[in-house]
Coordinates of C-alpha atoms and ligand atoms in Angstrom, one line a residue:
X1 CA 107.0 81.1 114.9
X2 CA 104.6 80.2 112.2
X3 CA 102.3 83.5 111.7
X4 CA 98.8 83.8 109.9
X5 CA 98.5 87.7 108.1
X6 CA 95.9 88.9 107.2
X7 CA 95.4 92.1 104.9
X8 CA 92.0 93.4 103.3
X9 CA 92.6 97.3 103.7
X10 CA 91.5 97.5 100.3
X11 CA 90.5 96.1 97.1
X12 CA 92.7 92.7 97.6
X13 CA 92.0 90.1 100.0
X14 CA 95.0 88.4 101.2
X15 CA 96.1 85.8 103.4
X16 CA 100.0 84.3 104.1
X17 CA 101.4 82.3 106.3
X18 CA 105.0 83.2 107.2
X19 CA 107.8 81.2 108.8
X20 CA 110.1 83.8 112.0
X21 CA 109.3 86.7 110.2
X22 CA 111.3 85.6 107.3
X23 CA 110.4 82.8 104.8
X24 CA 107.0 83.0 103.0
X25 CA 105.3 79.7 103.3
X26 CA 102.4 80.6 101.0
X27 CA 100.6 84.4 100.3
X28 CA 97.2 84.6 98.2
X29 CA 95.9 87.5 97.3
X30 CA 92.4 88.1 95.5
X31 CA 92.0 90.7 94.1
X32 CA 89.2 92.7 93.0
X33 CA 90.3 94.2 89.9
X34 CA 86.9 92.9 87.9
X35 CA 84.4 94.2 90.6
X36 CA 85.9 97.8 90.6
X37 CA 86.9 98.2 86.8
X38 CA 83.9 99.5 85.4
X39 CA 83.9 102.5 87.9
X40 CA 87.6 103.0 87.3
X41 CA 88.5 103.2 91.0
X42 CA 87.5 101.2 94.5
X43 CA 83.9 101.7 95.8
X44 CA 84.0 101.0 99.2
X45 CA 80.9 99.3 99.7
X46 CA 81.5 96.7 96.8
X47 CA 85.0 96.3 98.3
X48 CA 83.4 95.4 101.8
X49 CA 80.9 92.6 99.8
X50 CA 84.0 90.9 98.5
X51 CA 86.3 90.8 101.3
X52 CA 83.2 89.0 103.1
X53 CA 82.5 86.4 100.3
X54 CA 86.7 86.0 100.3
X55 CA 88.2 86.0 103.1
X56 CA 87.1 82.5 104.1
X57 CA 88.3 80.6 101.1
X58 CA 91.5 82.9 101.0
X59 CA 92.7 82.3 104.2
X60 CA 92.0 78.3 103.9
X61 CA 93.7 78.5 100.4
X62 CA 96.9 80.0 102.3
X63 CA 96.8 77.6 104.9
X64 CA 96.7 74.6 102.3
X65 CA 99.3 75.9 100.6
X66 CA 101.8 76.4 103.4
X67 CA 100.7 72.8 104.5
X68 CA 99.7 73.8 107.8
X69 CA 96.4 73.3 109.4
X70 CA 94.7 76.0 112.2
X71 CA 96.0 74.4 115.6
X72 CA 100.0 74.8 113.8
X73 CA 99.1 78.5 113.5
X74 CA 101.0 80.1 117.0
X75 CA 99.9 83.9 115.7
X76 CA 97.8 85.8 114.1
X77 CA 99.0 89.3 112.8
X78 CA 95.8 91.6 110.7
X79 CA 96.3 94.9 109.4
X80 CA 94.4 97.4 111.9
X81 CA 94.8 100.1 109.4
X82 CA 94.6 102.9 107.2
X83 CA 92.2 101.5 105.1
X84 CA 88.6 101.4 104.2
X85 CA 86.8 101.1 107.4
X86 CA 84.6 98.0 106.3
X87 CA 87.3 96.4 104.1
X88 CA 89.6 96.6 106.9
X89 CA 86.8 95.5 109.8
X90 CA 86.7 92.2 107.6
X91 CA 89.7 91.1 107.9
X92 CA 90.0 92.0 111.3
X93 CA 87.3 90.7 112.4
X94 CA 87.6 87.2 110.9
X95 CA 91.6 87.4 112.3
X96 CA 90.3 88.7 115.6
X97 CA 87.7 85.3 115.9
X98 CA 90.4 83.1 114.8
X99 CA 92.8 83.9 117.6
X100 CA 90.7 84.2 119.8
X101 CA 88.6 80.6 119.1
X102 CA 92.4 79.3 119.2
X103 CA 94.2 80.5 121.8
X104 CA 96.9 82.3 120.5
X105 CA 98.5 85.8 120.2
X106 CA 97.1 88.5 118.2
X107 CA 98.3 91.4 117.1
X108 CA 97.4 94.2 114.9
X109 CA 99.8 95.9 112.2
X110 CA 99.9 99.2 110.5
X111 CA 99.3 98.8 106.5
X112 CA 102.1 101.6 106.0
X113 CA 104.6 99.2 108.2
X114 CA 103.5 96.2 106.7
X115 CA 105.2 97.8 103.0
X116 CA 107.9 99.2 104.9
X117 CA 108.6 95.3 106.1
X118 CA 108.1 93.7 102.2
X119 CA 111.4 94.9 101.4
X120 CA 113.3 93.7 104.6
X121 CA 111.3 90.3 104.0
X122 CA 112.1 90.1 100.2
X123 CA 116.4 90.7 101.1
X124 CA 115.7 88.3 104.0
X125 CA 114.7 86.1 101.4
X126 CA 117.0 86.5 99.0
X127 CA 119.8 86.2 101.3
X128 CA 118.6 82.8 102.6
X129 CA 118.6 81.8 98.8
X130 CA 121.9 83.6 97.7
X131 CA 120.3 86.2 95.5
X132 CA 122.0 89.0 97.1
X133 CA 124.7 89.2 99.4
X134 CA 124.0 93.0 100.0
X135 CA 121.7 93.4 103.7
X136 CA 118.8 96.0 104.0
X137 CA 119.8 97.8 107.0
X138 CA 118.2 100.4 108.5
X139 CA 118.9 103.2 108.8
X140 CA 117.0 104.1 105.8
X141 CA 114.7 105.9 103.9
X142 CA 111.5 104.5 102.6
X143 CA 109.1 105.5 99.7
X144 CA 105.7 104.3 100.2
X145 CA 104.5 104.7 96.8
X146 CA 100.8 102.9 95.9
X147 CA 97.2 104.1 95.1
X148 CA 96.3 105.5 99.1
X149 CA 99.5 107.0 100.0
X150 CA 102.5 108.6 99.1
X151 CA 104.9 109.1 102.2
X152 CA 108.2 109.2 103.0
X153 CA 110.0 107.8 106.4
X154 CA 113.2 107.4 108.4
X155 CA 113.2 103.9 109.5
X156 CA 115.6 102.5 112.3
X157 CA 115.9 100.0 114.1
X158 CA 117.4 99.6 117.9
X159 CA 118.6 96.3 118.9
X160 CA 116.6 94.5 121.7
X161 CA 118.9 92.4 123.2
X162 CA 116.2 91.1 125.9
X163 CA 113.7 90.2 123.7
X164 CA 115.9 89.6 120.8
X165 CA 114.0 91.1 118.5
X166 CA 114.9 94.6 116.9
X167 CA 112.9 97.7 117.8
X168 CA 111.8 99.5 114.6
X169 CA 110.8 103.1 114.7
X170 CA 109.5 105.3 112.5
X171 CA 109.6 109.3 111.4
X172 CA 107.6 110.7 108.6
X173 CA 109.4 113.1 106.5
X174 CA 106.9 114.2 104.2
X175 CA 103.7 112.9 102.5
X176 CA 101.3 113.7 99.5
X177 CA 99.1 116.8 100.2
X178 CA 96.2 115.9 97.9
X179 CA 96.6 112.5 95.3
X180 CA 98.7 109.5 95.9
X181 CA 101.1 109.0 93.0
X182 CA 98.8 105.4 92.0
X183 CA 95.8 107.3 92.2
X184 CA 96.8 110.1 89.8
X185 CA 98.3 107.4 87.6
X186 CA 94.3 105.5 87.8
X187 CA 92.6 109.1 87.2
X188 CA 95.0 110.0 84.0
X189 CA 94.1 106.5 82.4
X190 CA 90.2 107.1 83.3
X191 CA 90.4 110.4 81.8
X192 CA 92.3 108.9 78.3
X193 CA 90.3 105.4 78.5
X194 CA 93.4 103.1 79.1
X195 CA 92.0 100.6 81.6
X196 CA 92.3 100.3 85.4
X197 CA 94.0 100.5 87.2
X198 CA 96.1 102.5 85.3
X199 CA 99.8 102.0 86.6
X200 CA 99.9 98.8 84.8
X201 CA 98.8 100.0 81.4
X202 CA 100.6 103.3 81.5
X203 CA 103.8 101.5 82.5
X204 CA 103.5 99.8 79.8
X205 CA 102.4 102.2 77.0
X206 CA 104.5 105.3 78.0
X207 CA 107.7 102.6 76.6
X208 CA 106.2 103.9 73.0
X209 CA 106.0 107.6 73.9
X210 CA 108.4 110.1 73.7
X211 CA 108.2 112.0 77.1
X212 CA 109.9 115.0 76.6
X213 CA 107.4 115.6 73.3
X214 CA 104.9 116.7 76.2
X215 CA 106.4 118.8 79.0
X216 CA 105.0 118.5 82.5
X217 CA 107.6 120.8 84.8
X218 CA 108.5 120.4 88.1
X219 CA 106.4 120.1 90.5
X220 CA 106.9 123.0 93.0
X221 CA 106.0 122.8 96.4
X222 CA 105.9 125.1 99.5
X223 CA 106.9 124.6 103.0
X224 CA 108.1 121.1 103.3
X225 CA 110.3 120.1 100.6
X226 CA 109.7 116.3 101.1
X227 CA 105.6 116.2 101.0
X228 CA 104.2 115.6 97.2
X229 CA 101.5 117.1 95.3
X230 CA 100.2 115.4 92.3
X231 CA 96.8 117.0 91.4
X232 CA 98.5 119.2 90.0
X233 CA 100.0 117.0 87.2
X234 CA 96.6 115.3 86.7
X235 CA 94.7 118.9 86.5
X236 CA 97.4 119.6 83.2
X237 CA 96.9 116.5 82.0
X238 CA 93.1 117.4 81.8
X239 CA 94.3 121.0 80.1
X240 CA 95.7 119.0 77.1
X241 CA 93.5 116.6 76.6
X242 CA 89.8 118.6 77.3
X243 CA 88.5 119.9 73.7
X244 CA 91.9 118.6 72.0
X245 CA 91.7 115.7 69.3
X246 CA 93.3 114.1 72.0
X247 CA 89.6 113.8 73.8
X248 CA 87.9 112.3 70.9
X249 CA 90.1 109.8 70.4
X250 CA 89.9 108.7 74.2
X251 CA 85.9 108.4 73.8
X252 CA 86.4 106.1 70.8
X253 CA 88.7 104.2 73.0
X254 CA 85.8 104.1 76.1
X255 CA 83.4 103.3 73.2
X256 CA 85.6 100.0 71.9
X257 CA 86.6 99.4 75.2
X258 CA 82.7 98.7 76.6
X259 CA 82.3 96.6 73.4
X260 CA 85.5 94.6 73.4
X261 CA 85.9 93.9 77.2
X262 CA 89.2 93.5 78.7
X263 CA 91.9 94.0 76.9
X264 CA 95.5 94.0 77.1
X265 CA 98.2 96.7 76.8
X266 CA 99.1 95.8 74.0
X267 CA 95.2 96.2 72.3
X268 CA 94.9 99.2 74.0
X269 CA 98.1 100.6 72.2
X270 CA 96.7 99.8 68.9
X271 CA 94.1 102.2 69.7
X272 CA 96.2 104.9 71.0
X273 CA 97.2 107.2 68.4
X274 CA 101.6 108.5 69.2
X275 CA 100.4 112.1 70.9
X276 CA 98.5 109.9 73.8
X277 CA 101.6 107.8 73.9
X278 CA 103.8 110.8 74.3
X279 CA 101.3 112.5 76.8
X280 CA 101.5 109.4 79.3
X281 CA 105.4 109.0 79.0
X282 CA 105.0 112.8 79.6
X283 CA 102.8 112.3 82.8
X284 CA 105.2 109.3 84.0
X285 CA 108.1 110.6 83.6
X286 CA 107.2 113.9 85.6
X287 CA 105.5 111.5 88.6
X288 CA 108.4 109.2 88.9
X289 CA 111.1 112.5 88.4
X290 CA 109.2 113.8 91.4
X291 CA 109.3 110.6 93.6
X292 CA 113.4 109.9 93.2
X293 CA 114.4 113.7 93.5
X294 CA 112.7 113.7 96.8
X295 CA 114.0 110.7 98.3
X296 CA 117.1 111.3 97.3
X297 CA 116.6 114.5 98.7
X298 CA 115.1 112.9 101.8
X299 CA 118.0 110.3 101.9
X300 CA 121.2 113.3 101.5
X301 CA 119.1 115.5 104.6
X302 CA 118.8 111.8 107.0
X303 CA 122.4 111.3 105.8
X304 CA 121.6 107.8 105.1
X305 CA 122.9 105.6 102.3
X306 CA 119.8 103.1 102.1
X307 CA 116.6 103.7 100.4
X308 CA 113.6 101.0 100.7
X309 CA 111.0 101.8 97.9
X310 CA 107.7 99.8 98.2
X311 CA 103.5 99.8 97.2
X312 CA 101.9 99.1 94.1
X313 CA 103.7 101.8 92.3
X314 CA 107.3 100.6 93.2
X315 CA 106.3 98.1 90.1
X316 CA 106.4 101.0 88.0
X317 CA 108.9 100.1 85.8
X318 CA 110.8 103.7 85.1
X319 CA 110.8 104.1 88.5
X320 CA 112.8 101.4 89.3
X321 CA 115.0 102.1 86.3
X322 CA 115.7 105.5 87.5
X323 CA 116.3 104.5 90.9
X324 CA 118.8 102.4 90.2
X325 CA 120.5 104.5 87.9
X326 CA 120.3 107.4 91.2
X327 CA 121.6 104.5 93.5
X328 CA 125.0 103.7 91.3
X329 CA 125.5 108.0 91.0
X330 CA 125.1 108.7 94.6
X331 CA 126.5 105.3 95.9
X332 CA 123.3 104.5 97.9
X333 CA 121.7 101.2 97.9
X334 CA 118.4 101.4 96.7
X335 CA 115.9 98.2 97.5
X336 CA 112.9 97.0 96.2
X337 CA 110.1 94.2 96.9
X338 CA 109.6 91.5 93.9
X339 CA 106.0 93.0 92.4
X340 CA 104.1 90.5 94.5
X341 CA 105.1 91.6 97.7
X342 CA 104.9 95.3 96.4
X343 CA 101.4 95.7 95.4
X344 CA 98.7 94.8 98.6
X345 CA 99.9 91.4 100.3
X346 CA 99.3 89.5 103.6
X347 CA 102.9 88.2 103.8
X348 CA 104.1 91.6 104.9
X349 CA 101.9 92.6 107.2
X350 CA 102.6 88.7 109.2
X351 CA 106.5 90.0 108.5
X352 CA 105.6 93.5 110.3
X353 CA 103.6 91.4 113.0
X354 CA 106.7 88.9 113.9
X355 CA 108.6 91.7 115.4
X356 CA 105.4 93.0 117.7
X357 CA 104.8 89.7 118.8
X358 CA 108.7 88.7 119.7
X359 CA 108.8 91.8 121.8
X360 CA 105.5 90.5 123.6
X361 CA 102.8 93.4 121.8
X362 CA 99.5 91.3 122.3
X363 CA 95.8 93.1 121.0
X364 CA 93.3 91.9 123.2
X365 CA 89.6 91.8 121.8
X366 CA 89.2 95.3 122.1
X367 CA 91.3 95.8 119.0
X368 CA 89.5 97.7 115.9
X369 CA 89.7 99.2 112.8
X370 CA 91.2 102.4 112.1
X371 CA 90.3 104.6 108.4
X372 CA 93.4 106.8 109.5
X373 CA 96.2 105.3 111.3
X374 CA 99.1 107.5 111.6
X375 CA 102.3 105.1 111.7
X376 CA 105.6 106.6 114.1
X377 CA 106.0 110.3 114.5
Ligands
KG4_1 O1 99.8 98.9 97.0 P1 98.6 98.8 96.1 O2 98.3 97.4 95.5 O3 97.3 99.2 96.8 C1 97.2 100.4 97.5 O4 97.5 100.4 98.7 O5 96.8 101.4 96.9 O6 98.8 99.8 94.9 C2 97.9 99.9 93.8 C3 98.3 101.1 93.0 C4 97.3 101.5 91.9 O7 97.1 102.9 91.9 C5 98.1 101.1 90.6 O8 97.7 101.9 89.5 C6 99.5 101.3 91.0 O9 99.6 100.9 92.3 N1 100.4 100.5 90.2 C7 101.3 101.1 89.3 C8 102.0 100.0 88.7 N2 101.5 98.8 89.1 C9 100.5 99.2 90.1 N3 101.6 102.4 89.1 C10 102.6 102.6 88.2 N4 103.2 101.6 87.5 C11 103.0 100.4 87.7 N5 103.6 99.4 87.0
ZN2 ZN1 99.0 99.3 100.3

């Protein structure tokens, strides 16, 4: 079953076109990194204007590249939500008119499934190739980790021996109360001038900081010990930088920074003097301490011995150094997407639809947008 995804929940416009659920024949994404830089975060409204003026040359772009015109397209899979309510009516709109002007099935994914399904795609992938031998199975725990949520589910999976095609249900564990871990790593590198978004650049400068030179804590939370809290973190970073050398220096950077364009992380690191460096190894250390102890916390009370970690964070490159390192000590197998199919993608959300549409879920035209979407129980 070739299927068309479509994906514009948020600042990326994407289109794939995906073989049975399993082999990517092609997946563009554009993003809109340019348009929302200079405000250091996603304005909604600007967001909307670009999916519109994108989403027609993206999805032909995916269709060349997969060699496959319209009329070879037998589904059409488009992320229903959470999102942005006029990124995500874009998309679904232009998915909606497609299937409908051809005929076929349509149906409407979850965002939150869609990154659960990039890391059974990427193993299914990587098995076909002989990359891995090991198999993602379910039941597991997944981390999604990116610049709108923060959550944590039990994923399983029931065979469907009728339909042939595996019933995948879903229990959230916890979730962030205030911030997503992305967006606390964006608001930290707006506050110190690094660049956006600010995953990327922090990643890579925190490698010349010392982290323990700048103590963040645990982060201690009430109630439910597998929600997340990062405002908290972001609010002390603010306490050492506001009135601190530490806050001159980050408006000389905003001033070179307006002057010299965009600039690598490398520039900006020449600009950075060693107690930045040490406050953002600081800050990323104590977000991607807080993300493994919970899942691993989460995994031990499922009693399961898989973890899926996926969303623009799971690029984060301590965090999947410190997974790993958690996977070999507790013998659980820890997987992730490549960072293509872990930041915003189309090819996972026509993944997440292949299983809807082989057990027969069909949206009819009534199907809209959703800003909240809650996904299982
Ligand atoms: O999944 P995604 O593309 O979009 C959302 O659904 O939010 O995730 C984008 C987020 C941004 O907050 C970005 O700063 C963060 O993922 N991110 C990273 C890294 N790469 C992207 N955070 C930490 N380390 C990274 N290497
Ligand atoms: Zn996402």
């Amino acid at each position: 079953m070739l299927i068309l995804g479509i994906e514009s929940s948020c600042d990326e416009t994407a289109a794939a076109v995906v073989e049975n659920g399993e082999r990517i024949l092609s997946s563009i994404v554009a993003s809109q990194v340019l348009t929302h830089e200079k405000y250091g975060g996603v304005v909604p409204e600007l967001a909307s204007r670009e999916h519109l003026r994108r989403i027609v040359p993206v999805v032909d772009e995916a269709l060349k590249k997969a060699n496959v015109s319209l009329a070879e397209i037998e589904a059409v899979a488009v992320t229903e939500g959470p999102g942005l309510i006029g990124s995500l009516l874009v998309g679904l709109v232009y998915g909606k008119a497609v299937a409908l002007s051809l005929g076929k099935p349509l149906v409407g994914v979850n965002h939150l499934e869609g990154h659960i399904h990039a890391v059974m795609l990427e193993n299914k992938m990587a098995l076909a190739t002989g990359r891995t031998t090991e198999q993602a199975r379910t039941p597991a725990v997944t981390l999604v980790v990116s610049g709108g949520h923060t959550v944590l589910y039990h994923v399983d999976s029931a065979p469907n021996t009728a339909l042939a095609a595996p019933l995948f249900t879903y229990r959230r564990l916890g979730q962030t109360r205030d911030d997503a871990a992305g967006e606390a790593f964006d608001k930290v590198a707006k506050l110190l001038a690094l660049g956006y978004p600010g995953g990327p650049v922090i990643d890579s400068l925190a490698r010349f900081g010392n982290s323990s030179a700048v103590e963040f804590g645990r982060i201690k939370m009430k109630g439910n010990q597998l929600d997340f809290s990062f405002s908290g973190l972001k609010t002390a970073a603010l306490y050492r930088v506001r009135g601190t050398a530490l806050a001159a220096e980050a408006e000389q950077r905003r001033a070179w920074r307006k002057s010299a364009g965009r600039a690598t992380a490398d520039e900006v690191r020449v600009h950075c003097s060693q107690a930045t460096l040490d406050l953002v190894a600081g800050f990323q250390n104590a977000v991607v301490a807080d993300l493994v102890e919970r899942t691993l916390a989460a995994a031990a009370r499922e009693r399961v011995e898989t973890i899926f970690v996926s969303g623009g964070v799971a690029c984060n490159s301590l965090l999947r150094e410190r997974f790993g390192e958690a996977g070999r000590r507790n013998r659980l197998s820890v997987f992730f997407p490549p960072p293509s199919l872990s930041t915003d993608n189309a090819a996972m959300i026509a993944a997440a639809g292949y299983h809807k549409l082989r057990r027969g879920e069909r949206a009819d035209a009534s199907l809209t947008a959703h800003a909240s979407l809650p996904l299982g129980v």
